[in-house]
Short mmCIF file of C-alpha atoms in Angstrom, two decimals:
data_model
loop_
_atom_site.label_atom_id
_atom_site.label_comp_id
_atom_site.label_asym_id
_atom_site.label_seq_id
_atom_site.Cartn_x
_atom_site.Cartn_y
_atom_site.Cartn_z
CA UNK A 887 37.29 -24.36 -10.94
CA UNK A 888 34.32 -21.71 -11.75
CA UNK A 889 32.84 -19.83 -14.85
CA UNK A 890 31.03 -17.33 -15.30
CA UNK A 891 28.64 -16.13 -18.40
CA UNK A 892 27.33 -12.06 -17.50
CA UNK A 893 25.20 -10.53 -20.03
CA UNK A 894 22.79 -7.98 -20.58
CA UNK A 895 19.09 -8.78 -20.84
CA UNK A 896 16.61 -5.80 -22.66
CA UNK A 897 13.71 -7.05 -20.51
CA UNK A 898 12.88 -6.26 -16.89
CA UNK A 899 14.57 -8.46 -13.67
CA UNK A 900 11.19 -9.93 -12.94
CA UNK A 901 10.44 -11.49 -16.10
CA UNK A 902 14.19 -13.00 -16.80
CA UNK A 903 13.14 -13.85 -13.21
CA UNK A 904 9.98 -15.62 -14.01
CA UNK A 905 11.81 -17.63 -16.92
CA UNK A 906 15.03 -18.60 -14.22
CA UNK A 907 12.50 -19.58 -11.74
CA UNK A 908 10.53 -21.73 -13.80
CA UNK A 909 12.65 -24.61 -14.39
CA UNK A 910 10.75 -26.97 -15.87
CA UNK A 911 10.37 -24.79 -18.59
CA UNK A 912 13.63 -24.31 -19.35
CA UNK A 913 14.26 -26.94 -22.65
CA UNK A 914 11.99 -24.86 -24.61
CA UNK A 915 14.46 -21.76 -23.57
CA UNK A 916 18.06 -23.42 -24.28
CA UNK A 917 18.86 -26.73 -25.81
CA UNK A 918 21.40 -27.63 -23.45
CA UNK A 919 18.30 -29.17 -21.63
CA UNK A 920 16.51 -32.11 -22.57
CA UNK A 921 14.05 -32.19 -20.06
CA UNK A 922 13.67 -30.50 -16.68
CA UNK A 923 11.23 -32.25 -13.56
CA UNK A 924 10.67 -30.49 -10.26
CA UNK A 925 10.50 -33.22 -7.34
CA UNK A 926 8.47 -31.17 -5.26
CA UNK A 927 5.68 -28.99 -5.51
CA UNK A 928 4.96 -25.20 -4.97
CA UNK A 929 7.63 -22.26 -5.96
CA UNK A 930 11.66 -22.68 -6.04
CA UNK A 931 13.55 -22.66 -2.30
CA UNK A 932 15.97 -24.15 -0.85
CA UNK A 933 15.93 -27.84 -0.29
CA UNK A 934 13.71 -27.89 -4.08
CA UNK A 935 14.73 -30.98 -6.67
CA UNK A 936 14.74 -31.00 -10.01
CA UNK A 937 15.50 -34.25 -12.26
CA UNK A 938 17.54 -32.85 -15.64
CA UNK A 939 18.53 -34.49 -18.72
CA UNK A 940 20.87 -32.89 -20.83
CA UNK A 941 21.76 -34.23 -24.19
CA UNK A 942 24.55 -36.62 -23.78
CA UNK A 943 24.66 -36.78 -19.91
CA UNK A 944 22.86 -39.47 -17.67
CA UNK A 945 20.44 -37.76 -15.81
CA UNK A 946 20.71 -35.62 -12.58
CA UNK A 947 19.25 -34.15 -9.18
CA UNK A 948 19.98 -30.90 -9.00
CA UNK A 949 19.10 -29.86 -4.84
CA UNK A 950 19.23 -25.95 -4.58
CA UNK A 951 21.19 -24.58 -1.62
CA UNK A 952 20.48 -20.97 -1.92
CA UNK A 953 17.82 -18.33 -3.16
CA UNK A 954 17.61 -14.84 -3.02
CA UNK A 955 13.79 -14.44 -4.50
CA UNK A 956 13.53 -12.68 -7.48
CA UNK A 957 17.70 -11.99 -7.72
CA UNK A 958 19.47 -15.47 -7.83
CA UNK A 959 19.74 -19.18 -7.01
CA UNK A 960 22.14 -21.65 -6.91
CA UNK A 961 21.98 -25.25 -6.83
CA UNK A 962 24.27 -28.30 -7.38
CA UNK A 963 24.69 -31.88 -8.39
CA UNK A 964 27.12 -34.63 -7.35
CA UNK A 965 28.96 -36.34 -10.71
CA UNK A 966 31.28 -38.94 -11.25
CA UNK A 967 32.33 -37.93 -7.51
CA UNK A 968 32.82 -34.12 -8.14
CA UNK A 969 30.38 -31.78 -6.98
CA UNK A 970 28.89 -29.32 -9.65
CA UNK A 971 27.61 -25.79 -8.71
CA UNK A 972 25.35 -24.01 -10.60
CA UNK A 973 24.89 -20.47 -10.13
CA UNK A 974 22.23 -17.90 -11.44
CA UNK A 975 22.53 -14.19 -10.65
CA UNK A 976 20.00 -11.33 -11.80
CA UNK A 977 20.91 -7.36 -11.18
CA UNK A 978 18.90 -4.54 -12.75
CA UNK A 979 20.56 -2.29 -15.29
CA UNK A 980 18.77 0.21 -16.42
CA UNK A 981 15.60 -0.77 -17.71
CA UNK A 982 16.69 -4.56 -18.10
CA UNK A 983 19.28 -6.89 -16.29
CA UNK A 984 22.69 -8.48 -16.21
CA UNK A 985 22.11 -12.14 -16.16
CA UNK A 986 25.32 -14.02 -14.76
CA UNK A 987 24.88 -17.62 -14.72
CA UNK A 988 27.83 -19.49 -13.08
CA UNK A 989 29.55 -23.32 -13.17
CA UNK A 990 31.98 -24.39 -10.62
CA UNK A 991 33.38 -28.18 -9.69
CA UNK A 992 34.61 -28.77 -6.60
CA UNK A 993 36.26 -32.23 -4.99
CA UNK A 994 39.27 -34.85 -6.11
CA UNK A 995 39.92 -34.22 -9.85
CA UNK A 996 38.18 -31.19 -10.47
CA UNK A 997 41.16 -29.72 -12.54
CA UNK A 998 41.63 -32.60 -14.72
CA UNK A 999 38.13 -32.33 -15.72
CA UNK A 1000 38.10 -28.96 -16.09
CA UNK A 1001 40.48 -29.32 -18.49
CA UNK A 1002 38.66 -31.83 -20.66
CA UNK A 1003 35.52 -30.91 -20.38
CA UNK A 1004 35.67 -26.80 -20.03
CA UNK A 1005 35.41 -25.81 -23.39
CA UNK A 1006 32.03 -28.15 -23.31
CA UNK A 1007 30.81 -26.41 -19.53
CA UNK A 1008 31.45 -22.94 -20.84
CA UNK A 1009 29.96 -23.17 -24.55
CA UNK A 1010 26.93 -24.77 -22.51
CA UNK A 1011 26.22 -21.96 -19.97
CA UNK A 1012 26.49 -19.37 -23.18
CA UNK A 1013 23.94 -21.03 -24.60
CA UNK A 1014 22.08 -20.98 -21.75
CA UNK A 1015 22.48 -17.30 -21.00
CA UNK A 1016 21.48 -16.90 -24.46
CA UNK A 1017 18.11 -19.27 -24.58
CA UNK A 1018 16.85 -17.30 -21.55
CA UNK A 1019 18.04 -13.44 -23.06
CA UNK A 1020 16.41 -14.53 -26.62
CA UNK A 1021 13.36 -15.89 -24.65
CA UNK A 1022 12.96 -12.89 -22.29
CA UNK A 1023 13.13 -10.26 -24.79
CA UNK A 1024 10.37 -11.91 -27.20
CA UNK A 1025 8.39 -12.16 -24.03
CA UNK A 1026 8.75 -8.23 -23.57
CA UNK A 1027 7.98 -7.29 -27.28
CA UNK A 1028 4.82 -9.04 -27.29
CA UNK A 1029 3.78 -8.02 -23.56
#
């Protein structure tokens, strides 16, 4: 099961970059995240941990298992026995960039909650996309 959330982003790929890459930073971008703590040191690659709280979740290490510097990462969490993928994607357009930020569950169940908790995934990652367009595009009026 995967979702997807594309939008356009009036700032340029290596600022939205900057803000994607920085993920401790992120609860003061979206509030889908409580609190965000790199277990390791030095800039996002694969193999880097992060411990995240989101409101109404136990807390989780996210391990990423791909990066593409300045264009994308992904990275994923083990839950109640599924796995969750979470992907981030960057592309210029123009001036600014499409921002695509992705949620996929794999394993036994997957379906079944997909289909209870979906609406929930998907409103999240909006607001997500959202927090870091909103945040990028203040960052480039005031740069």
């Amino acid at each position: 099961m995967r979702w997807e959330d594309a939008l356009v982003i009036d700032a340029p790929p290596d600022m939205v970059w900057a803000l994607t890459a920085d993920v401790e930073q992120w609860p003061a971008t979206t509030p889908t995240m409580t609190s965000v703590v790199r277990l390791d040191e030095g800039p996002l690659r694969v193999g880097s941990q992060a411990r995240i709280k989101q409101p109404g979740q136990a807390e989780a290490v996210w391990t990423v298992t791909a990066l593409d510097e300045g264009r994308g990462f992904t990275w994923q969490t083990t839950r109640m026995g599924l796995t969750v993928i979470g992907s981030h994607l960057l592309e210029p357009v123009g001036a600014g960039c499409r921002n695509t930020l992705g949620i996929e569950l794999r394993g036994r169940g997957a379906g079944l909650f997909w289909a209870l908790l979906g609406p929930l995934l998907r409103r999240a990652v909006r607001t997500e996309n959202r927090g870091f367009r909103d945040t990028a595009e203040r960052q480039r009026a005031t740069s």
